[in-house]
Short mmCIF file of C-alpha atoms in Angstrom, two decimals:
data_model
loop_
_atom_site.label_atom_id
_atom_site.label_comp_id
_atom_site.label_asym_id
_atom_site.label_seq_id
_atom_site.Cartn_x
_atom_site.Cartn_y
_atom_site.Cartn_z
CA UNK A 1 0.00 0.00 0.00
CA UNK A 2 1.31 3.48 -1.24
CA UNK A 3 1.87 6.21 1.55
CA UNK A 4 -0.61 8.16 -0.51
CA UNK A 5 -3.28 5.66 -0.30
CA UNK A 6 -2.83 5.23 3.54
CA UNK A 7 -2.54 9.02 3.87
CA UNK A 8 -6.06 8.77 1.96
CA UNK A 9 -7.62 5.99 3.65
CA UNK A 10 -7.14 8.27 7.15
CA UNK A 11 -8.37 11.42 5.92
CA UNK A 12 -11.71 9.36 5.16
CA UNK A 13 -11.65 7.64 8.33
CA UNK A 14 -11.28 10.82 10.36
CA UNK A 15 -14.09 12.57 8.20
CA UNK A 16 -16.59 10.08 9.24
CA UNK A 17 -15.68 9.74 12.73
CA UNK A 18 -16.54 13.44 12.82
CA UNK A 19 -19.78 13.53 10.88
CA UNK A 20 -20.88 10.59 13.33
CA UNK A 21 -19.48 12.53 15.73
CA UNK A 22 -21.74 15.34 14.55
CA UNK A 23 -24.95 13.31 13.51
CA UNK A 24 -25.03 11.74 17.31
CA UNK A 25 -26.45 15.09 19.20
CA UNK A 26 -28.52 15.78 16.50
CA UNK A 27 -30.16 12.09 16.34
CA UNK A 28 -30.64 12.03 20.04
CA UNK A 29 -32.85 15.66 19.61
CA UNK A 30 -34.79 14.56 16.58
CA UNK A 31 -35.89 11.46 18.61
CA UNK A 32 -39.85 10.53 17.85
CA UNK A 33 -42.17 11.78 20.58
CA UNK A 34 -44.39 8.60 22.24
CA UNK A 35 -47.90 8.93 20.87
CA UNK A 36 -50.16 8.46 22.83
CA UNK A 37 -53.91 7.34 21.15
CA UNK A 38 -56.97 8.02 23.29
CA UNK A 39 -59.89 6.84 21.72
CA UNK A 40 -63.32 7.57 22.96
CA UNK A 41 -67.03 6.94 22.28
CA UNK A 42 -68.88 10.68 22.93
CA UNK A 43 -68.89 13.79 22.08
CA UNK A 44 -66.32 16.56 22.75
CA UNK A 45 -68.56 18.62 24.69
CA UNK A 46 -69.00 16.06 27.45
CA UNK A 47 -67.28 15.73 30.55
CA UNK A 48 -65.53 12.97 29.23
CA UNK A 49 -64.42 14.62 26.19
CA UNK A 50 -63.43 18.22 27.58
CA UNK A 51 -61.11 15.34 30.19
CA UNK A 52 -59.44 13.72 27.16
CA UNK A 53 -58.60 17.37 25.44
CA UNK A 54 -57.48 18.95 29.13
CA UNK A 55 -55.09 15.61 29.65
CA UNK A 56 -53.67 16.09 26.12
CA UNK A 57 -53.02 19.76 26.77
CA UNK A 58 -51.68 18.92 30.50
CA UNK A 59 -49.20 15.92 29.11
CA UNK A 60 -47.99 17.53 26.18
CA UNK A 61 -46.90 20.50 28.33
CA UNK A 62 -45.28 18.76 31.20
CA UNK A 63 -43.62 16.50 28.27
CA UNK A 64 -42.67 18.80 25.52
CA UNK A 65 -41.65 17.15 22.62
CA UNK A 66 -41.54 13.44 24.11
CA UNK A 67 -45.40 12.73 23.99
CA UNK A 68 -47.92 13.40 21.53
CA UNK A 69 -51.06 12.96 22.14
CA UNK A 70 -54.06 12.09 19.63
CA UNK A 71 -57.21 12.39 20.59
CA UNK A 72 -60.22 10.71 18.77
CA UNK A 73 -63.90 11.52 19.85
CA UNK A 74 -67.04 10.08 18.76
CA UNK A 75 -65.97 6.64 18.09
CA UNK A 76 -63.74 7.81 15.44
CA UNK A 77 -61.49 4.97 15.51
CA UNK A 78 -63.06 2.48 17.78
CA UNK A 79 -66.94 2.12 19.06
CA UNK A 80 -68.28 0.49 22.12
CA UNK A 81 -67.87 -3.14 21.07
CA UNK A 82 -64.14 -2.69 19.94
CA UNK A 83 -62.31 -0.34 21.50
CA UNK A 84 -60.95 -3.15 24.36
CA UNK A 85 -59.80 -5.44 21.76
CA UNK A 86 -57.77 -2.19 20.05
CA UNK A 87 -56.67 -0.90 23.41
CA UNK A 88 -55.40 -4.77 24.19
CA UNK A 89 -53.69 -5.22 20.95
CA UNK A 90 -51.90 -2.05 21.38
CA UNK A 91 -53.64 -0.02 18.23
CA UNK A 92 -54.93 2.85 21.29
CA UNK A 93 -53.06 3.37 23.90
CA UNK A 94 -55.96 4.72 26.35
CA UNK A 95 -59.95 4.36 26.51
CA UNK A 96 -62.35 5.61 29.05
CA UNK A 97 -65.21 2.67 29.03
CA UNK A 98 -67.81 2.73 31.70
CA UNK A 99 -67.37 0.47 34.46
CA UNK A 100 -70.30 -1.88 33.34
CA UNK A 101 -68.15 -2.75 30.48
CA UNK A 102 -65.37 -4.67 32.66
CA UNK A 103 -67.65 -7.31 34.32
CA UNK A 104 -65.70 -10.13 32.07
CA UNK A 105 -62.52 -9.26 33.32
CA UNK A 106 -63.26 -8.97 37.06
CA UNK A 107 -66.16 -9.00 38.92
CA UNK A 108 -65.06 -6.63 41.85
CA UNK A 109 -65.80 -3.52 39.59
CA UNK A 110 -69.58 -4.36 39.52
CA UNK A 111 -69.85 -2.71 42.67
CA UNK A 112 -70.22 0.34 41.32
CA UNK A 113 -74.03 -0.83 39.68
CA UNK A 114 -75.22 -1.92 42.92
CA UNK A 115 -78.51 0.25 43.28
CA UNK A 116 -78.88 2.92 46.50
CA UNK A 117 -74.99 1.95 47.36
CA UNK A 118 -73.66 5.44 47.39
CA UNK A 119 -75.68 8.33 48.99
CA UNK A 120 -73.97 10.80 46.37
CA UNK A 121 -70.91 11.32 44.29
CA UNK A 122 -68.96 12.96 47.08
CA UNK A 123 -68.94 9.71 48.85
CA UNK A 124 -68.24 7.97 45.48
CA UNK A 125 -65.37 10.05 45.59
CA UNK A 126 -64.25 9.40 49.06
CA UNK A 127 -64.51 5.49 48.52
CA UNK A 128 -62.20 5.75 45.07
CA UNK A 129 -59.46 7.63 47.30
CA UNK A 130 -59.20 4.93 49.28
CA UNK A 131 -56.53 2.08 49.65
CA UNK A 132 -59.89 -0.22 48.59
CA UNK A 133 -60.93 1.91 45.78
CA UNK A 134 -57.21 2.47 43.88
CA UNK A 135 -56.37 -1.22 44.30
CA UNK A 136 -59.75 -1.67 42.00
CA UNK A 137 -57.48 0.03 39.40
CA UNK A 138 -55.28 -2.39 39.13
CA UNK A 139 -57.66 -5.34 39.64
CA UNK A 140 -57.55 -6.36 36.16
CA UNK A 141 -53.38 -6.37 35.43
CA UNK A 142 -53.42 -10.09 35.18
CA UNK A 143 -55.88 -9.50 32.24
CA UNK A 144 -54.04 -7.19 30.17
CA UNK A 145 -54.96 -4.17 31.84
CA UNK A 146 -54.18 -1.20 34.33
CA UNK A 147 -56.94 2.03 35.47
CA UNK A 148 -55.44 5.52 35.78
CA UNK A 149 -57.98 7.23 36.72
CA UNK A 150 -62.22 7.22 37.86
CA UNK A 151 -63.73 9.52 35.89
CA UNK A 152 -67.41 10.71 36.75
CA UNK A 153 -70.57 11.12 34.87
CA UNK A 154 -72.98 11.59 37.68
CA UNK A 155 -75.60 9.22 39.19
CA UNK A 156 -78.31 8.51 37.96
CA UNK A 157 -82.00 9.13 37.82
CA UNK A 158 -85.29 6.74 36.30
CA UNK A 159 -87.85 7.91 33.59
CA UNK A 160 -90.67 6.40 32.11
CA UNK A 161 -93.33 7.87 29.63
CA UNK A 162 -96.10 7.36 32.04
CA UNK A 163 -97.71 10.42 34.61
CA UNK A 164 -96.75 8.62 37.95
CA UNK A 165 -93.10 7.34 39.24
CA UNK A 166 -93.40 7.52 42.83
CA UNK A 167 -92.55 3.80 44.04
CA UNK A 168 -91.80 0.66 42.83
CA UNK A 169 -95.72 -0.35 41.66
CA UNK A 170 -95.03 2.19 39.44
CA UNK A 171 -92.70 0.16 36.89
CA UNK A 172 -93.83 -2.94 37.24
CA UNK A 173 -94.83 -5.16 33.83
CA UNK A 174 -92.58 -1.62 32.01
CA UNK A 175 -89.55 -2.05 29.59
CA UNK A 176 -86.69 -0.23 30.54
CA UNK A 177 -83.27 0.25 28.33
CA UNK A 178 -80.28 -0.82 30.17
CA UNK A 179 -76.39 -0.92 29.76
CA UNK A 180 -75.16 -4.37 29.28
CA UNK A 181 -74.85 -5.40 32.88
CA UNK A 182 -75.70 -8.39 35.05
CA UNK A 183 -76.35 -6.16 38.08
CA UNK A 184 -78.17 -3.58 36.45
CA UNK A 185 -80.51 -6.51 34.63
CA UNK A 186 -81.20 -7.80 38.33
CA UNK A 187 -81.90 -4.69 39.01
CA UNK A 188 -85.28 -4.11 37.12
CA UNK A 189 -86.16 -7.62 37.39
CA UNK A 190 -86.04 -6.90 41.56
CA UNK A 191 -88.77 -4.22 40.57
CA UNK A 192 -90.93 -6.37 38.14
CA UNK A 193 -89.84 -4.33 35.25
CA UNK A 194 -88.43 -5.57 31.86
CA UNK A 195 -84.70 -5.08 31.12
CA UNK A 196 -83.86 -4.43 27.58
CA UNK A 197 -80.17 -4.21 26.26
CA UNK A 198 -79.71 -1.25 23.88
CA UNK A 199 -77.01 0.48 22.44
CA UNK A 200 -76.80 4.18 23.76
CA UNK A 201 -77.34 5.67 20.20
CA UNK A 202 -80.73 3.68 20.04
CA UNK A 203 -82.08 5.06 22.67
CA UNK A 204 -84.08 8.12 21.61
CA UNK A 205 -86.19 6.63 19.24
CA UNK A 206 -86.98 3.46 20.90
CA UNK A 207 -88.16 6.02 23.72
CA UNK A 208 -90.08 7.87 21.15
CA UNK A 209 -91.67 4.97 19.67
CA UNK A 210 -92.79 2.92 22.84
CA UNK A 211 -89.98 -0.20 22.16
CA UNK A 212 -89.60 0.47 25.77
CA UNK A 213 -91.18 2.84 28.16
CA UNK A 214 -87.96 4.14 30.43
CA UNK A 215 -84.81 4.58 31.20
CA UNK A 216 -81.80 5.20 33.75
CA UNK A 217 -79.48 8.05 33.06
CA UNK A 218 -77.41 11.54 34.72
CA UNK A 219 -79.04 14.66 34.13
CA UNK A 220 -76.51 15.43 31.26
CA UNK A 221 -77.51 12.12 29.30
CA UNK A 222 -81.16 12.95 29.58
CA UNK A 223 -80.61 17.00 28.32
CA UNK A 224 -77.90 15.96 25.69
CA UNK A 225 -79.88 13.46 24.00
CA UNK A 226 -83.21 14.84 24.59
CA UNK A 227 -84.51 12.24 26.25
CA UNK A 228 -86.71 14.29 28.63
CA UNK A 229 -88.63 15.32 25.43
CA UNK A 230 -90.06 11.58 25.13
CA UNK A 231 -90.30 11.21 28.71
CA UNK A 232 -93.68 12.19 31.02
CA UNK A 233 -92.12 11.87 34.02
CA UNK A 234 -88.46 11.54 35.59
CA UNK A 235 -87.75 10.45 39.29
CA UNK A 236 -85.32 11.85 41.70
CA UNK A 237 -84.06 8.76 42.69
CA UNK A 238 -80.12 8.75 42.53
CA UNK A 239 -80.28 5.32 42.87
CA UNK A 240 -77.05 4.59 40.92
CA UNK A 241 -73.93 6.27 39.08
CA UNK A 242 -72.50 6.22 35.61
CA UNK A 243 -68.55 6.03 35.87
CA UNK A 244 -66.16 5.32 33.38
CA UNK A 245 -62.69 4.25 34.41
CA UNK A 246 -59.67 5.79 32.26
CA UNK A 247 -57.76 2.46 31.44
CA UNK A 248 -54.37 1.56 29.25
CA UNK A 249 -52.53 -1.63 28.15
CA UNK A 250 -50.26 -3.01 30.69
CA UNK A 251 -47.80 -4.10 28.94
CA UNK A 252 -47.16 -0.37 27.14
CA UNK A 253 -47.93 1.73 30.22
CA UNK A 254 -45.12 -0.40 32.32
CA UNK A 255 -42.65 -0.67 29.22
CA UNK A 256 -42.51 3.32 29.40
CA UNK A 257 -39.38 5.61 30.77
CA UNK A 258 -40.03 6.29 34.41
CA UNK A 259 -40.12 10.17 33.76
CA UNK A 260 -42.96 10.00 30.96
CA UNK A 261 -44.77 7.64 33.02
CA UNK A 262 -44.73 10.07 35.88
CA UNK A 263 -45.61 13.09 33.75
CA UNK A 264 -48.97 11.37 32.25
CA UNK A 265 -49.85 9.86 35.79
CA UNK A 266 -49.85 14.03 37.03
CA UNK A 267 -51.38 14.87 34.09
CA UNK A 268 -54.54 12.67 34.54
CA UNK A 269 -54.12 13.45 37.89
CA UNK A 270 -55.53 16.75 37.09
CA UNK A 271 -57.03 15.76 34.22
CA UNK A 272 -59.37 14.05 35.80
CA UNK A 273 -59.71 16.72 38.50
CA UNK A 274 -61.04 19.04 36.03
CA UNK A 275 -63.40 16.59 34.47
CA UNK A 276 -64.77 15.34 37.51
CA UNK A 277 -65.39 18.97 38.49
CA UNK A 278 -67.39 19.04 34.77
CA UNK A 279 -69.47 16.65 35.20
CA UNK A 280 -70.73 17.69 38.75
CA UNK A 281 -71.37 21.38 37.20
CA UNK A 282 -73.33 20.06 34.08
CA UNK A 283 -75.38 18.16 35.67
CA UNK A 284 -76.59 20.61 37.85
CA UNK A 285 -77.14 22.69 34.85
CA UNK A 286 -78.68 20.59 32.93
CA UNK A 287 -81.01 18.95 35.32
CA UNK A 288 -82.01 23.17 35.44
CA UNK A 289 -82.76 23.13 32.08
CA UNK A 290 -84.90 20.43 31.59
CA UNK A 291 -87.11 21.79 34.53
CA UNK A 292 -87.26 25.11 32.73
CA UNK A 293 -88.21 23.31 29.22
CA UNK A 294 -91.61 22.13 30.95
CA UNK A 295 -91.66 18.95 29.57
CA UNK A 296 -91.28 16.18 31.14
CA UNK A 297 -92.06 16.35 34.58
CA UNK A 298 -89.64 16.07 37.81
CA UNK A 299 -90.88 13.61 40.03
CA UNK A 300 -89.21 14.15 43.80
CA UNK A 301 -88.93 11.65 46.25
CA UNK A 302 -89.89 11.27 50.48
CA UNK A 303 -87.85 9.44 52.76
CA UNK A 304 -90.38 7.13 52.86
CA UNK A 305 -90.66 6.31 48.72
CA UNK A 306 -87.31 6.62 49.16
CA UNK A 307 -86.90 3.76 51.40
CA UNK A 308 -89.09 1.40 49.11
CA UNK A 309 -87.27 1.45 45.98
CA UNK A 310 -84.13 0.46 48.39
CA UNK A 311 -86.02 -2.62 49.64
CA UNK A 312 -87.18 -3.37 46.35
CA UNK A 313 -83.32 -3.49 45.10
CA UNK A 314 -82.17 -5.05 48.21
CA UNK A 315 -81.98 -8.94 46.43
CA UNK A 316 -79.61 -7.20 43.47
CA UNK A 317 -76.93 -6.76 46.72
CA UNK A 318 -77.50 -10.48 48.18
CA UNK A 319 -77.32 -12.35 44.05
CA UNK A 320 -73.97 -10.14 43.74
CA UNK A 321 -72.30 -10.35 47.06
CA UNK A 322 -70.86 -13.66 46.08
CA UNK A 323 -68.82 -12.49 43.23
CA UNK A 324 -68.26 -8.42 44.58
CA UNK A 325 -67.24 -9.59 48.17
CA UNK A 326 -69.22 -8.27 51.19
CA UNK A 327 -65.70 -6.80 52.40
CA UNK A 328 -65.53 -4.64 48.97
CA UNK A 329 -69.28 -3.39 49.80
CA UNK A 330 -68.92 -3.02 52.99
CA UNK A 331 -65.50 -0.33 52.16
CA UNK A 332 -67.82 1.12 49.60
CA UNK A 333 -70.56 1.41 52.18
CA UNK A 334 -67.58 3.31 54.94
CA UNK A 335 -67.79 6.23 52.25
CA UNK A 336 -71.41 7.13 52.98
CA UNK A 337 -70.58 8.41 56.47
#
């Protein structure tokens, strides 16, 4: 080999130690931000989805340039009957079901649809703070999956299109829509009534049309889908809540750098915070609004009526207790006082 050849060969070999040299800061800066998918099934305008758009905002800022996160409302990418599967095969990376929907991967969560279980949401909130309530969270890990967060929709109240809905008598032989729930199924057929499973977006015009005569929803669900305007009469009863729990994959959420992991758990934190907060407010507004509309009537309830539709619901507790565990009611029942 010629000295001009060797001469050559290190002039090349320096010039790329250099440019790797160079290219090594500038690969390390470039780096891909994690996205984040959160898929949900409502609107933007909910609590839910004014949540989802304050945790993006909340992440990406206590993260700059190492998350992104997508939000997709309305069942964009995933409805009701499919968003688990995506969430568990990693195509989302977050979903925000309602607690109903996790019955097949542990039974412990269905204490949240026992009826008359909670007085109101500020002792649903002091049960979820508990030891009890944040080990539900992580109930389901061996399944696939780990909860970050509760977040509320409000509890809920009982309409029907007939004139009186005082007591129990009052639904008896009636078809009411339900959530896809073994509790909440018991639950009308304690009271004599007829459970039919629906899908959410059905349930307007099966209200309109008589395929069933009632339903169970917050005060935002009623006003938002106008389901007060095919309703005579709606009950006070706050026998029960809607919650949805904000839920990833396992897997992903404990595969991720300790800092980002910290940054999204204290950005749901607060997240959820603010949507909790939400759904309190617009619920009290909206139950407002459908009084002011005139037209479907508000139906309040004594301590004694009260006190009926709680015995009448009393079985649902005893066929569930089995697969809940009296020690998990019993915690849940702690919150009340």
């Amino acid at each position: 080999m010629t000295q001009a050849t060797r001469t050559r060969r290190h002039v090349l070999f320096a010039a790329g130690a250099v440019a790797t040299a160079l290219a090594m800061p500038f690969t390390a800066s470039a780096q891909a931000p994690i996205v984040v998918k959160f898929s949900h099934v409502v609107a933007e305008n909910t609590p839910k989805g004014q949540g989802a758009l304050k945790f993006k905002e909340l992440a990406e800022k206590k993260l700059p340039g190492k998350v992104q996160v997508q939000v997709f409302p309305s069942s964009q990418l995933f409805g009701d009957a499919k968003e688990m599967e995506a969430l568990l095969l990693g195509d989302v990376q977050l979903i925000a079901p309602s607690l109903s929907k996790f019955d097949r991967y542990t039974k412990k969560l269905q204490v949240f649809d026992l009826p008359f279980l909670f007085d109101d949401i500020d002792a649903v909130d002091r049960f979820q703070a508990t030891k009890t309530g944040q080990e539900l969270l992580t109930s389901m890990k061996s399944r696939g999956l780990v909860g970050l967060a509760y977040w509320h929709n409000g509890m809920k109240q009982l309409s029907t299109n007939k004139d009186k809905l005082q007591r129990p008598d009052d639904v008896k032989g009636l078809k009411f829509r339900i959530q896809a729930s073994d509790v909440l199924e018991a639950q009308f057929r304690a009271l004599g009534a007829n459970p039919q499973k629906m899908a959410f977006s059905e349930v307007y015009q099966a209200l309109q049309t008589g395929v069933v005569d009632g339903q169970e929803n917050t005060w935002s669900n009623i006003f938002s889908q106008k389901f007060f305007e095919v309703q005579k009469t709606i009950a006070e009863t706050n026998h029960g809540l809607i919650e949805y729990m904000v839920v990833t994959n396992a897997k992903w959420w404990d595969g991720l750098p300790a800092d980002i992991r910290q940054g999204l758990s204290e950005a749901m934190k607060e997240a959820t915070a603010y949507a909790n907060k939400l759904a309190l407010d617009l619920n009290e507004a909206d139950k407002k609004k459908i009084m002011d509309a005139g037209k479907a009537k508000i139906q309040k309830l004594g301590k004694e009526d009260t006190a009926a539709w709680r015995k009448s619901m009393e079985p649902v507790w005893k066929k569930f207790e089995g697969d809940i565990g009296r020690d998990l009611i019993d915690a849940a029942l702690k919150a009340n006082s």
